[in-house]
Each structure stands twice: as structure tokens, then as C-alpha cells.
Short mmCIF file of C-alpha atoms and ligand atoms in Angstrom, two decimals:
data_model
loop_
_atom_site.label_atom_id
_atom_site.label_comp_id
_atom_site.label_asym_id
_atom_site.label_seq_id
_atom_site.Cartn_x
_atom_site.Cartn_y
_atom_site.Cartn_z
CA MET A 17 46.55 105.69 50.26
CA PRO A 18 49.18 108.36 50.35
CA ARG A 19 48.75 111.00 48.00
CA CYS A 20 51.44 111.67 45.63
CA GLY A 21 51.55 115.07 45.09
CA ALA A 22 49.99 116.08 48.77
CA ALA A 23 52.48 114.31 50.39
CA ARG A 24 54.78 115.97 48.52
CA SER A 25 54.11 119.39 48.91
CA LYS A 26 53.78 119.24 52.66
CA LEU A 27 56.78 117.52 53.77
CA GLU A 28 59.63 118.98 51.51
CA GLY A 29 62.39 116.56 51.38
CA VAL A 30 60.76 114.58 54.34
CA ARG A 31 61.22 110.75 54.27
CA ILE A 32 57.27 110.19 54.17
CA PHE A 33 57.68 106.01 54.73
CA PRO A 34 60.77 104.03 55.77
CA ALA A 35 63.06 103.31 52.87
CA GLU A 36 62.54 99.20 53.65
CA GLY A 37 60.13 96.69 55.00
CA LEU A 38 57.03 98.34 53.26
CA ASP A 39 55.13 95.90 51.21
CA MET A 40 54.59 97.45 47.60
CA ASN A 41 51.92 96.66 45.11
CA VAL A 42 53.20 97.67 41.76
CA LEU A 43 51.38 98.30 38.17
CA LEU A 44 54.08 98.33 35.71
CA ILE A 45 52.82 99.47 31.94
CA GLY A 46 54.39 98.11 28.97
CA SER A 47 54.60 95.07 26.84
CA GLY A 48 58.49 95.18 25.40
CA GLY A 49 61.68 94.05 25.88
CA ARG A 50 62.34 97.51 28.53
CA GLU A 51 59.36 95.96 30.69
CA HIS A 52 60.51 92.58 30.77
CA ALA A 53 63.82 94.19 31.56
CA LEU A 54 62.05 96.57 34.48
CA ALA A 55 59.96 93.51 35.61
CA ASN A 56 63.06 91.70 36.37
CA ALA A 57 64.67 94.71 38.76
CA ILE A 58 61.44 95.33 40.55
CA VAL A 59 60.83 91.68 41.75
CA ALA A 60 64.10 91.40 42.79
CA SER A 61 63.14 93.72 45.35
CA PRO A 62 62.71 92.84 49.13
CA ARG A 63 59.53 95.71 49.12
CA LEU A 64 57.57 94.16 46.72
CA THR A 65 54.65 92.48 47.49
CA LYS A 66 53.10 91.73 44.38
CA LEU A 67 54.05 93.16 40.49
CA PHE A 68 51.21 93.51 37.91
CA VAL A 69 52.31 94.10 34.47
CA ALA A 70 49.63 95.50 31.92
CA PRO A 71 49.55 93.90 29.51
CA GLY A 72 53.28 92.72 30.03
CA ASN A 73 54.11 89.39 27.60
CA PRO A 74 55.13 85.98 27.96
CA GLY A 75 58.81 86.44 30.10
CA THR A 76 56.72 88.83 32.68
CA ALA A 77 54.50 86.22 33.02
CA PRO A 78 56.07 84.02 35.46
CA ILE A 79 57.46 86.50 37.66
CA ALA A 80 54.47 88.71 37.84
CA GLU A 81 50.49 88.59 36.84
CA ASN A 82 49.87 89.84 33.75
CA VAL A 83 46.41 91.96 33.39
CA THR A 84 44.80 93.71 30.46
CA LEU A 85 43.96 97.02 30.67
CA ASP A 86 42.99 99.50 28.22
CA VAL A 87 45.70 101.90 29.22
CA ALA A 88 44.42 104.87 27.05
CA ASN A 89 41.71 104.34 29.59
CA HIS A 90 43.12 106.49 32.08
CA ALA A 91 39.95 106.03 34.65
CA ALA A 92 40.32 101.76 34.14
CA VAL A 93 43.81 102.43 35.30
CA VAL A 94 42.81 104.45 38.51
CA ASP A 95 40.11 102.00 39.18
CA PHE A 96 42.45 99.04 38.99
CA CYS A 97 44.19 100.57 40.65
CA ARG A 98 42.25 101.49 43.57
CA LEU A 99 41.05 97.54 43.96
CA MET A 100 44.47 96.26 44.10
CA LYS A 101 45.78 98.73 46.29
CA ILE A 102 48.82 100.21 43.98
CA ASP A 103 51.59 102.28 45.88
CA LEU A 104 53.68 103.01 42.57
CA VAL A 105 52.70 102.70 38.81
CA VAL A 106 55.72 102.19 36.63
CA VAL A 107 55.22 103.91 33.31
CA GLY A 108 57.34 101.90 30.31
CA PRO A 109 56.67 103.43 26.95
CA GLU A 110 56.63 107.42 25.85
CA GLN A 111 52.99 107.23 24.50
CA PRO A 112 51.26 106.84 27.88
CA LEU A 113 53.28 109.63 29.57
CA VAL A 114 52.79 111.94 26.43
CA ASP A 115 48.82 111.17 26.75
CA GLY A 116 48.86 112.37 30.24
CA LEU A 117 48.70 108.79 32.34
CA VAL A 118 50.85 109.67 35.15
CA ASP A 119 48.74 113.26 35.55
CA ALA A 120 45.06 111.55 36.10
CA LEU A 121 46.97 108.99 38.10
CA GLU A 122 48.07 111.45 40.90
CA ALA A 123 45.34 113.61 40.22
CA ALA A 124 43.76 110.83 41.53
CA GLY A 125 46.20 109.95 44.77
CA VAL A 126 48.15 106.98 43.09
CA CYS A 127 51.89 107.74 43.06
CA ALA A 128 53.37 107.15 39.32
CA PHE A 129 56.89 106.84 38.13
CA GLY A 130 56.96 108.83 34.79
CA PRO A 131 57.05 112.28 34.14
CA SER A 132 53.45 115.14 33.61
CA LYS A 133 51.87 115.00 30.31
CA LYS A 134 53.44 118.61 30.25
CA ALA A 135 57.08 117.30 31.19
CA ALA A 136 56.64 114.58 28.76
CA GLN A 137 56.84 117.15 25.87
CA VAL A 138 60.76 117.00 26.46
CA GLU A 139 60.20 113.73 23.92
CA GLY A 140 56.72 114.52 22.73
CA SER A 141 57.73 118.01 20.99
CA LYS A 142 61.00 118.55 19.55
CA ALA A 143 60.12 121.82 19.38
CA PHE A 144 59.73 122.36 23.06
CA THR A 145 63.30 120.65 23.72
CA LYS A 146 64.56 122.96 21.40
CA ALA A 147 63.26 126.05 23.02
CA LEU A 148 64.55 124.55 26.60
CA CYS A 149 67.94 123.89 25.20
CA ASP A 150 67.78 127.73 24.51
CA ARG A 151 66.53 129.01 27.46
CA ALA A 152 68.65 126.32 29.53
CA ARG A 153 71.37 127.12 27.35
CA ILE A 154 72.03 123.33 26.43
CA PRO A 155 74.72 122.84 23.86
CA THR A 156 72.90 121.58 20.85
CA ALA A 157 72.19 121.91 17.51
CA ALA A 158 71.25 125.23 16.07
CA TYR A 159 68.31 125.16 14.40
CA GLY A 160 64.84 126.47 12.68
CA ARG A 161 61.36 125.49 13.35
CA PHE A 162 58.61 125.76 11.11
CA SER A 163 54.60 125.25 10.47
CA ASP A 164 54.53 125.64 7.21
CA LYS A 165 55.77 124.71 4.28
CA ALA A 166 57.04 127.61 2.15
CA SER A 167 59.71 128.90 4.72
CA ALA A 168 61.04 125.27 5.76
CA LEU A 169 61.49 125.49 1.86
CA ALA A 170 63.02 129.05 1.90
CA TYR A 171 65.34 128.37 5.39
CA LEU A 172 66.67 125.03 3.65
CA ASP A 173 67.43 127.18 0.68
CA LYS A 174 69.51 129.46 3.16
CA VAL A 175 71.14 126.65 5.08
CA GLY A 176 72.04 124.04 2.38
CA ALA A 177 72.84 120.16 2.94
CA PRO A 178 73.89 118.51 5.13
CA ILE A 179 71.09 119.19 7.55
CA VAL A 180 69.06 117.12 9.52
CA VAL A 181 65.09 117.47 9.12
CA LYS A 182 62.74 116.61 11.66
CA ALA A 183 58.55 115.97 12.71
CA ASP A 184 58.16 117.31 15.47
CA GLY A 185 55.66 115.32 17.49
CA LEU A 186 55.80 111.35 17.98
CA ALA A 187 56.51 109.01 15.07
CA ALA A 188 57.73 105.92 16.39
CA GLY A 189 61.61 106.99 15.65
CA LYS A 190 60.40 107.31 12.23
CA GLY A 191 60.59 111.13 11.86
CA VAL A 192 63.99 111.84 11.18
CA VAL A 193 65.76 112.33 8.23
CA VAL A 194 69.79 112.85 8.02
CA ALA A 195 69.70 115.07 4.49
CA GLU A 196 72.92 114.72 2.76
CA THR A 197 71.97 116.74 0.10
CA PRO A 198 69.20 119.65 -0.88
CA ALA A 199 67.17 117.45 -2.39
CA ASP A 200 66.73 114.97 0.21
CA ALA A 201 66.53 117.47 2.52
CA ARG A 202 63.50 119.20 0.57
CA ALA A 203 62.01 115.94 0.13
CA ALA A 204 61.59 115.10 3.86
CA VAL A 205 59.76 119.03 4.62
CA GLU A 206 57.85 118.00 1.46
CA ALA A 207 57.11 114.57 3.18
CA CYS A 208 56.28 116.30 6.41
CA PHE A 209 54.01 118.44 4.72
CA SER A 210 52.28 116.24 2.80
CA GLY A 211 50.86 114.08 6.17
CA ALA A 212 53.29 111.41 6.35
CA PHE A 213 53.34 111.62 9.83
CA GLY A 214 50.26 112.81 11.07
CA ALA A 215 49.58 115.58 13.40
CA ALA A 216 53.56 114.90 14.46
CA GLY A 217 55.01 116.23 11.16
CA ALA A 218 52.28 119.26 11.33
CA GLU A 219 55.73 121.40 12.49
CA VAL A 220 59.39 120.74 11.26
CA VAL A 221 62.40 121.47 12.95
CA ILE A 222 65.39 121.58 10.65
CA GLU A 223 68.83 121.73 12.05
CA GLU A 224 72.44 121.62 12.08
CA LYS A 225 74.26 118.30 11.08
CA LEU A 226 76.21 117.35 14.49
CA VAL A 227 79.34 115.43 14.37
CA GLY A 228 81.01 112.89 16.75
CA GLU A 229 80.17 109.48 18.36
CA GLU A 230 76.73 109.06 19.53
CA ALA A 231 75.75 107.64 22.92
CA SER A 232 73.05 107.37 25.46
CA PHE A 233 72.79 108.61 28.61
CA PHE A 234 70.21 107.94 31.57
CA ALA A 235 69.29 110.37 34.55
CA LEU A 236 66.79 109.41 37.77
CA CYS A 237 64.85 112.47 38.66
CA ASP A 238 62.88 113.58 41.44
CA GLY A 239 61.27 116.77 39.48
CA ARG A 240 63.90 119.03 41.62
CA ARG A 241 67.20 116.65 41.79
CA ALA A 242 68.92 114.24 39.27
CA VAL A 243 71.41 111.85 39.68
CA ALA A 244 72.85 109.72 36.97
CA LEU A 245 72.23 106.47 36.08
CA ALA A 246 74.66 104.93 33.14
CA SER A 247 75.77 105.49 29.88
CA ALA A 248 75.08 103.14 26.75
CA GLN A 249 75.47 102.69 23.17
CA ASP A 250 73.03 101.35 20.77
CA HIS A 251 72.82 99.94 17.09
CA LYS A 252 69.75 101.26 15.41
CA ARG A 253 71.03 99.98 11.88
CA VAL A 254 69.67 96.27 10.68
CA GLY A 255 73.02 95.23 9.01
CA GLU A 256 76.59 94.52 9.91
CA GLY A 257 78.63 97.53 10.29
CA ASP A 258 75.92 99.69 11.24
CA THR A 259 74.31 99.82 7.30
CA GLY A 260 70.82 99.41 5.91
CA PRO A 261 67.87 100.57 7.23
CA ASN A 262 66.96 102.56 10.53
CA THR A 263 65.43 100.01 13.57
CA GLY A 264 64.49 100.46 16.93
CA GLY A 265 67.56 99.17 17.81
CA MET A 266 69.54 95.82 17.08
CA GLY A 267 71.46 95.80 20.15
CA ALA A 268 73.40 97.71 23.13
CA TYR A 269 76.15 97.56 25.49
CA SER A 270 76.44 99.80 28.77
CA PRO A 271 78.43 101.40 30.20
CA ALA A 272 79.46 103.07 27.06
CA PRO A 273 83.47 103.83 26.25
CA VAL A 274 83.09 107.29 24.90
CA VAL A 275 80.96 108.23 28.23
CA THR A 276 84.39 108.43 30.01
CA ASP A 277 83.84 110.24 33.90
CA ALA A 278 84.69 113.58 32.38
CA ILE A 279 81.78 112.89 30.00
CA ALA A 280 79.34 112.17 32.34
CA ALA A 281 80.09 114.50 34.69
CA ARG A 282 79.91 117.46 31.67
CA THR A 283 76.45 115.91 30.62
CA MET A 284 74.93 116.04 34.15
CA ARG A 285 76.23 119.87 34.44
CA GLU A 286 75.91 120.93 31.22
CA ILE A 287 72.77 118.85 29.83
CA VAL A 288 71.00 117.19 32.13
CA GLU A 289 70.82 119.72 35.27
CA PRO A 290 70.18 122.64 33.42
CA ALA A 291 66.82 121.09 31.92
CA ILE A 292 65.70 119.28 35.20
CA ALA A 293 66.34 123.15 37.22
CA GLN A 294 64.39 124.92 33.93
CA LEU A 295 61.69 122.58 33.82
CA ALA A 296 60.95 122.60 37.67
CA ARG A 297 61.56 126.78 37.58
CA GLU A 298 58.50 127.02 34.97
CA GLY A 299 56.13 124.84 36.68
CA THR A 300 56.52 121.60 34.76
CA PRO A 301 59.01 119.62 37.44
CA PHE A 302 60.45 116.54 35.68
CA LYS A 303 60.43 112.89 37.39
CA GLY A 304 61.30 109.92 36.17
CA VAL A 305 63.97 108.89 33.99
CA LEU A 306 65.49 111.81 31.84
CA PHE A 307 67.23 109.76 28.67
CA ALA A 308 69.47 112.12 27.02
CA GLY A 309 70.50 111.22 23.41
CA LEU A 310 74.27 112.63 22.94
CA MET A 311 76.49 113.35 20.07
CA ILE A 312 80.25 113.50 21.52
CA GLY A 313 82.64 115.82 19.53
CA GLY A 314 85.58 117.71 19.96
CA ASP A 315 84.01 120.38 22.35
CA GLY A 316 82.33 117.68 24.41
CA PRO A 317 78.26 116.61 24.75
CA LYS A 318 75.62 117.95 22.55
CA LEU A 319 72.39 116.72 22.68
CA ILE A 320 70.15 115.03 20.11
CA GLU A 321 67.30 114.58 21.79
CA PHE A 322 65.26 113.87 24.88
CA ASN A 323 63.11 110.92 26.22
CA ALA A 324 61.35 110.74 28.38
CA ARG A 325 61.28 107.36 29.54
CA PHE A 326 63.94 104.22 29.72
CA GLY A 327 65.62 103.19 26.04
CA ASP A 328 64.82 100.02 24.82
CA PRO A 329 66.87 97.94 24.36
CA GLU A 330 69.64 100.11 26.81
CA THR A 331 67.52 98.95 29.47
CA GLN A 332 68.15 95.68 29.49
CA VAL A 333 71.78 96.75 29.57
CA VAL A 334 71.75 99.36 32.39
CA LEU A 335 69.22 98.04 34.97
CA PRO A 336 71.46 94.47 35.59
CA ARG A 337 74.53 96.90 36.29
CA VAL A 338 72.62 98.63 39.08
CA ALA A 339 73.56 97.36 42.74
CA ASP A 340 70.91 99.64 44.22
CA ASP A 341 67.25 98.87 45.18
CA VAL A 342 65.79 99.87 41.53
CA LEU A 343 62.02 99.56 43.42
CA THR A 344 63.38 102.12 46.06
CA LEU A 345 65.02 104.48 43.20
CA LEU A 346 61.78 104.55 41.02
CA ASP A 347 59.45 105.16 44.34
CA ASP A 348 61.94 107.51 45.46
CA CYS A 349 61.71 109.73 41.92
CA ALA A 350 57.87 109.44 41.98
CA ARG A 351 57.69 110.78 45.66
CA GLY A 352 60.16 113.44 44.82
CA ARG A 353 62.61 112.59 47.34
CA LEU A 354 65.56 111.11 45.54
CA ALA A 355 68.06 110.75 48.41
CA VAL A 356 71.00 109.06 47.24
CA GLU A 357 74.02 111.21 46.02
CA ARG A 358 74.80 108.22 42.88
CA VAL A 359 73.40 104.87 42.10
CA ARG A 360 75.86 102.60 42.79
CA LEU A 361 76.63 100.39 39.73
CA LYS A 362 77.70 96.96 39.78
CA PRO A 363 81.76 96.94 38.42
CA GLU A 364 80.12 94.69 35.56
CA ALA A 365 79.39 95.88 31.43
CA ALA A 366 76.55 94.48 30.07
CA LEU A 367 75.92 93.66 26.18
CA THR A 368 72.11 92.73 24.88
CA VAL A 369 71.37 91.07 21.23
CA VAL A 370 68.23 91.81 19.89
CA LEU A 371 66.70 88.86 17.92
CA ALA A 372 64.77 89.85 15.47
CA ALA A 373 62.26 88.08 12.79
CA ARG A 374 62.69 87.37 9.44
CA GLY A 375 61.86 90.19 7.43
CA TYR A 376 62.47 92.96 10.19
CA PRO A 377 62.22 96.08 9.81
CA GLY A 378 60.17 95.30 7.02
CA THR A 379 57.18 93.22 7.41
CA PRO A 380 58.22 90.31 10.07
CA GLU A 381 57.52 86.94 9.72
CA THR A 382 54.99 86.24 12.97
CA GLY A 383 54.23 82.84 14.64
CA THR A 384 57.43 80.74 13.67
CA GLU A 385 58.71 78.67 16.88
CA ILE A 386 60.87 79.50 19.07
CA GLY A 387 62.91 76.90 21.64
CA ALA A 388 65.94 76.23 24.07
CA LEU A 389 65.01 80.04 25.92
CA ASP A 390 65.44 77.52 29.14
CA LYS A 391 69.43 76.62 27.59
CA ALA A 392 70.09 79.74 27.13
CA ALA A 393 69.22 81.49 30.32
CA ALA A 394 70.84 78.90 32.27
CA LEU A 395 74.39 79.63 30.88
CA PRO A 396 76.64 82.09 33.31
CA GLY A 397 76.10 85.79 33.32
CA VAL A 398 73.32 85.05 30.28
CA ILE A 399 69.36 87.27 30.93
CA VAL A 400 67.01 86.40 27.89
CA THR A 401 63.92 88.91 27.85
CA HIS A 402 60.70 88.82 25.56
CA ALA A 403 60.17 91.67 23.41
CA GLY A 404 57.60 90.53 20.70
CA THR A 405 56.99 86.65 21.85
CA LYS A 406 53.64 85.18 22.57
CA ARG A 407 52.44 81.94 24.09
CA ASP A 408 50.32 79.61 21.41
CA GLY A 409 49.31 76.44 23.19
CA ALA A 410 52.47 74.92 24.48
CA ARG A 411 54.65 76.89 22.17
CA LEU A 412 56.56 80.12 22.38
CA ALA A 413 56.14 81.64 19.17
CA ALA A 414 57.09 85.47 17.19
CA ASN A 415 54.80 88.04 17.38
CA GLY A 416 56.68 91.14 16.02
CA GLY A 417 59.44 92.94 14.60
CA ARG A 418 62.33 92.40 17.06
CA VAL A 419 61.36 89.40 19.49
CA LEU A 420 64.12 88.50 21.87
CA ASN A 421 66.74 89.89 24.10
CA VAL A 422 69.84 88.24 24.95
CA THR A 423 71.72 90.17 27.50
CA GLY A 424 75.34 89.14 28.84
CA VAL A 425 76.60 90.26 31.95
CA GLY A 426 80.43 89.97 32.17
CA ALA A 427 83.45 91.93 33.45
CA ASP A 428 84.23 94.45 30.43
CA VAL A 429 82.49 94.64 27.19
CA ALA A 430 84.16 91.66 25.50
CA GLU A 431 83.08 88.97 27.85
CA ALA A 432 79.76 90.12 28.12
CA ALA A 433 79.24 89.96 24.20
CA ARG A 434 80.97 86.27 24.47
CA ARG A 435 77.95 85.26 26.79
CA ALA A 436 75.51 86.99 25.16
CA TYR A 437 76.27 85.38 21.68
CA ALA A 438 77.15 81.92 23.82
CA GLY A 439 72.91 82.84 24.76
CA VAL A 440 72.41 83.43 21.25
CA ASP A 441 74.04 80.37 20.14
CA ALA A 442 71.98 78.23 22.65
CA ILE A 443 68.61 79.44 21.65
CA ASP A 444 66.61 77.23 18.55
CA TRP A 445 64.91 79.42 16.15
CA PRO A 446 65.38 79.02 12.61
CA GLY A 447 62.87 82.27 11.87
CA GLY A 448 65.01 85.06 13.80
CA PHE A 449 68.43 86.86 12.58
CA CYS A 450 70.74 88.93 15.08
CA ARG A 451 73.29 91.33 14.45
CA ARG A 452 76.91 89.62 14.94
CA ASP A 453 78.83 92.39 15.84
CA ILE A 454 76.94 94.04 18.35
CA GLY A 455 79.70 96.06 20.72
CA TRP A 456 81.81 96.52 17.89
CA ARG A 457 82.40 99.98 18.62
CA ALA A 458 83.43 99.05 22.37
CA LEU A 459 85.31 96.20 21.19
CA LYS A 460 87.88 97.61 18.50
CA GLY A 461 90.61 99.32 20.93
P1 AMP B 504 66.27 111.12 17.05
O1 AMP B 504 64.68 110.67 16.78
O2 AMP B 504 66.22 112.50 17.18
O3 AMP B 504 67.11 110.37 17.81
O4 AMP B 504 66.88 111.12 15.78
C1 AMP B 504 67.63 109.60 15.17
C2 AMP B 504 68.45 109.61 15.04
O5 AMP B 504 69.09 110.93 13.79
C3 AMP B 504 69.82 109.84 15.84
O6 AMP B 504 70.13 109.01 16.81
C4 AMP B 504 71.25 110.64 15.21
O7 AMP B 504 71.57 108.97 14.51
C5 AMP B 504 70.51 111.50 14.33
N1 AMP B 504 70.53 112.57 14.12
C6 AMP B 504 69.73 113.69 14.78
N2 AMP B 504 69.50 114.90 14.85
C7 AMP B 504 71.01 114.59 14.36
C8 AMP B 504 71.75 116.04 14.61
N3 AMP B 504 71.64 117.21 14.69
N4 AMP B 504 72.89 115.72 14.03
C9 AMP B 504 73.49 114.41 13.25
N5 AMP B 504 72.86 113.26 13.69
C10 AMP B 504 71.25 113.28 13.75
N1 LIG B 505 66.66 102.74 21.82
C1 LIG B 505 66.27 103.58 21.63
C2 LIG B 505 65.03 104.21 22.24
O1 LIG B 505 64.16 103.71 22.80
O2 LIG B 505 64.47 104.85 22.11
#
């Protein structure tokens, strides 16, 4: 098996393998809608021999082999890769990245798409990213970082509200409070230091509230270079009109109209490229997909946060737009030899609607039966991905909060939305619900 790191350092910039025609065995890590979308893109590659997904879901079962692997046990993952002659591991979620799975694989000579443990700190530690922004002069909110409550509260007294309080570490999307009043800000600081987010809250970042429109931007990176992939926008609130509690995302669309060509170019020049160059200079090259959460205001894009992985559900709308071979792009990133100047995108837009189980984002009702997915998937321009389902004998049942993603692909966001909702309406699942207004910002004009 070629050694990823060794091959790269000896043969800087040289293609080590032919770009096409190589039989590849791939292991994809993860179980959500993002991974089903990645699996769809990977199996479309003429280079693929066999795709394994650990653990996968009922959506990936017909197109790949789902395998049971303890992903936290890095030695077990390495053993599996050796046994199955895996040429590339693609890591979907953030936790294995932050835990150092890619480091363990590369140390064993297995190539992996995703950043090392150190580079994954761009997502794993908000304080790390804020300090990186300082060193690389990346536009972001002014901030302070604190490891004790008294100094955090004293800083709040000085800066007032509105203000944003963030637990430093991974808190499953729950560690951020946009506080409109000083009392809310103090309560958020108290919650962090009282252990509400475990170790993730041992340090807090307090930052200026940015104004503008939010969007996500994805770039593929090979450690030294980055190329723009696509933009997207998601809807985090559970209710229509972007109201109610926060969720992992109720829908998304790509491209995001607010990310004009000029904003995309500035995002690459002012945010992505400086970050990649700084990380490389400091000996922590980032390879994988850099997901920049942006606030786009009057003076251009500012960084809210980085993630070290594909977004969920953004992946479900980004990958169907890619005209290039996705497996080759991922493999080239992993091997440090990204050769393309830009990723070719189809002219289409895509929009995905999340179907969630009743009760989400509180306690979702599980086990309710889902039917007629084949009817939805047979409609023109409709892709159904599984996010939280399980097989229960012959039945398909809900098994989580966000359960299905119905993606429409069309000439523009409006057509993509019509197609996605036609797919939603074809599905027979009384136990589920969705927002009917996904894409409203893109459609209002
Ligand atoms: P994060 O986990 O950092 O993405 O934050 C979650 C959400 O909080 C973001 O998607 C924004 O809506 C909001 N947010 C985070 N930081 C800021 C900020 N500095 N200004 C305004 N909104 C923010
Ligand atoms: N949809 C937001 C995320 O994947 O973090």
C-alpha cells in the first residue's frame, strides 16, 4: 500500500498514480445524511472498486457495504484497512478527526481525507481559530478568551451587550449563545463554567456580535493549496420564518445568492488561503474540506467559525452540483496533490429539505414507519438521503431526530425547491414533519 505521507514528501507536486483507471477500495466513516450523500458521489466514480461505510445507514446499504467498526478504536480501523486493502479513508464527522483518526491511519500508511488532530483544532477549539485569525490577519469578530469565570464576567461588564458567548470545545452545536442582554451573557458564562458543556466549556470565547447575512463556504485543501468548492445556506431554526429553537439544520441550498463571485473570491483570498498558508507554515497543514461559516456584511465576508469537515445537510446540496469526479478530488486532497485550478460545477442549483421526527429538536419519537421513498426518488431531479433511519424487518423506521433529506436539483433554487417539495409530498411518513419555507431568502427576490 502506498504510504501517504512518505510519498508526498519525496515527490513534491508529482502525480504518483495515474488519475484514472486505478481500482480503489474506499472506507467512508459516518452514518448520517452527509455520509449517504458522500457515498452517492463516491459510487459514481469510475475509479471505485468497492465502498465500505462504517457504520453507514439503510440508505448506504444498497450502494455500499455497511460495516460495524468501533471508529474510536484506531487500531481496529487500521487493521480493517489493511485487511480490505483500503486505498482511501474518507472521514465524515468531526469527532474522529478531533480524536486523531487521520494521524493513526497515516502513521500506518493508509491515506485519509480529513485533517490531522492538530489541524482539526480549527473546529475543535474556538480559541485556536481565533488565535489563528490573529496570526493570519483573517477578518473575524473581536474577542477575548477566558479560562476563569471572574475574568470572563469582568470582561462582560466592560463590553456590554449584545455579545456572543462560546464554549471553547466541541459542544454538538449547543455551546454558542448570542446574548442580547448583559443578564443573558452572564448566564451563558455561568453555564459554561458550571460544566454544562463538560470539558468543552473549560475555556470561553466572548466575541462581538457580527451583523449581516450568514452563509457557508466550502474549499477543498491538500495541505498547501485550496480550491473553492461551493457556497450554501442552511436554516438552523426548527420553525418557519427561522423561528423557534436551534437544530442541526432543517434544510439548505446551494449556491447561496449572497455569495456572489466577488464575495467568493474575497473569501478565498482573505479567509481560506491565509488560513491554509498559516497552518502549513506552522507545521499543521490542513487537508480535507475547510468549511467556513461566514457573516457577510457591508464590509465583506467575516469568519464566524471554521469546521474541519463537510456540512450536514449542506453536503446533500453541494455534491450533486459537482461535475468533476468527487473521488478523485478527495483522493488528490488526501495525497497532497490537488491539481485542479477550480472544481467544475454543473449550472444547476440544489435544495434539500430535512424531514424530522415529531418532537425534534427535543426528544424525537422513534420507530414510526416510513413508506414510499421509492416514489419520491423516482421523481425527476429528486434525491432521497437517509440521516436517521433503521431497518426493522421489512419496515423502514425513524431512528433519530433528523431522519431524511429530500434534495431537489433544478435550473435554479426555485425549481430545486419545487422538486424537493414534490419529493417530500410523495413520502408516506405521518410521524415526521418539515419546514415548508426552505430557501425563502434565495427565493424572495
Ligand atoms: P457557531 O457554532 O460558532 O457556528 O455559532 C452558531 C451560530 O451562532 C452561528 O451560525 C451564528 O448564527 C451565531 N453566531 C456565532 N458567532 C456569532 C457572532 N460573532 N456574531 C453573530 N452571530 C454569531
Ligand atoms: N449544518 C451545519 C454543520 O454541518 O455544522
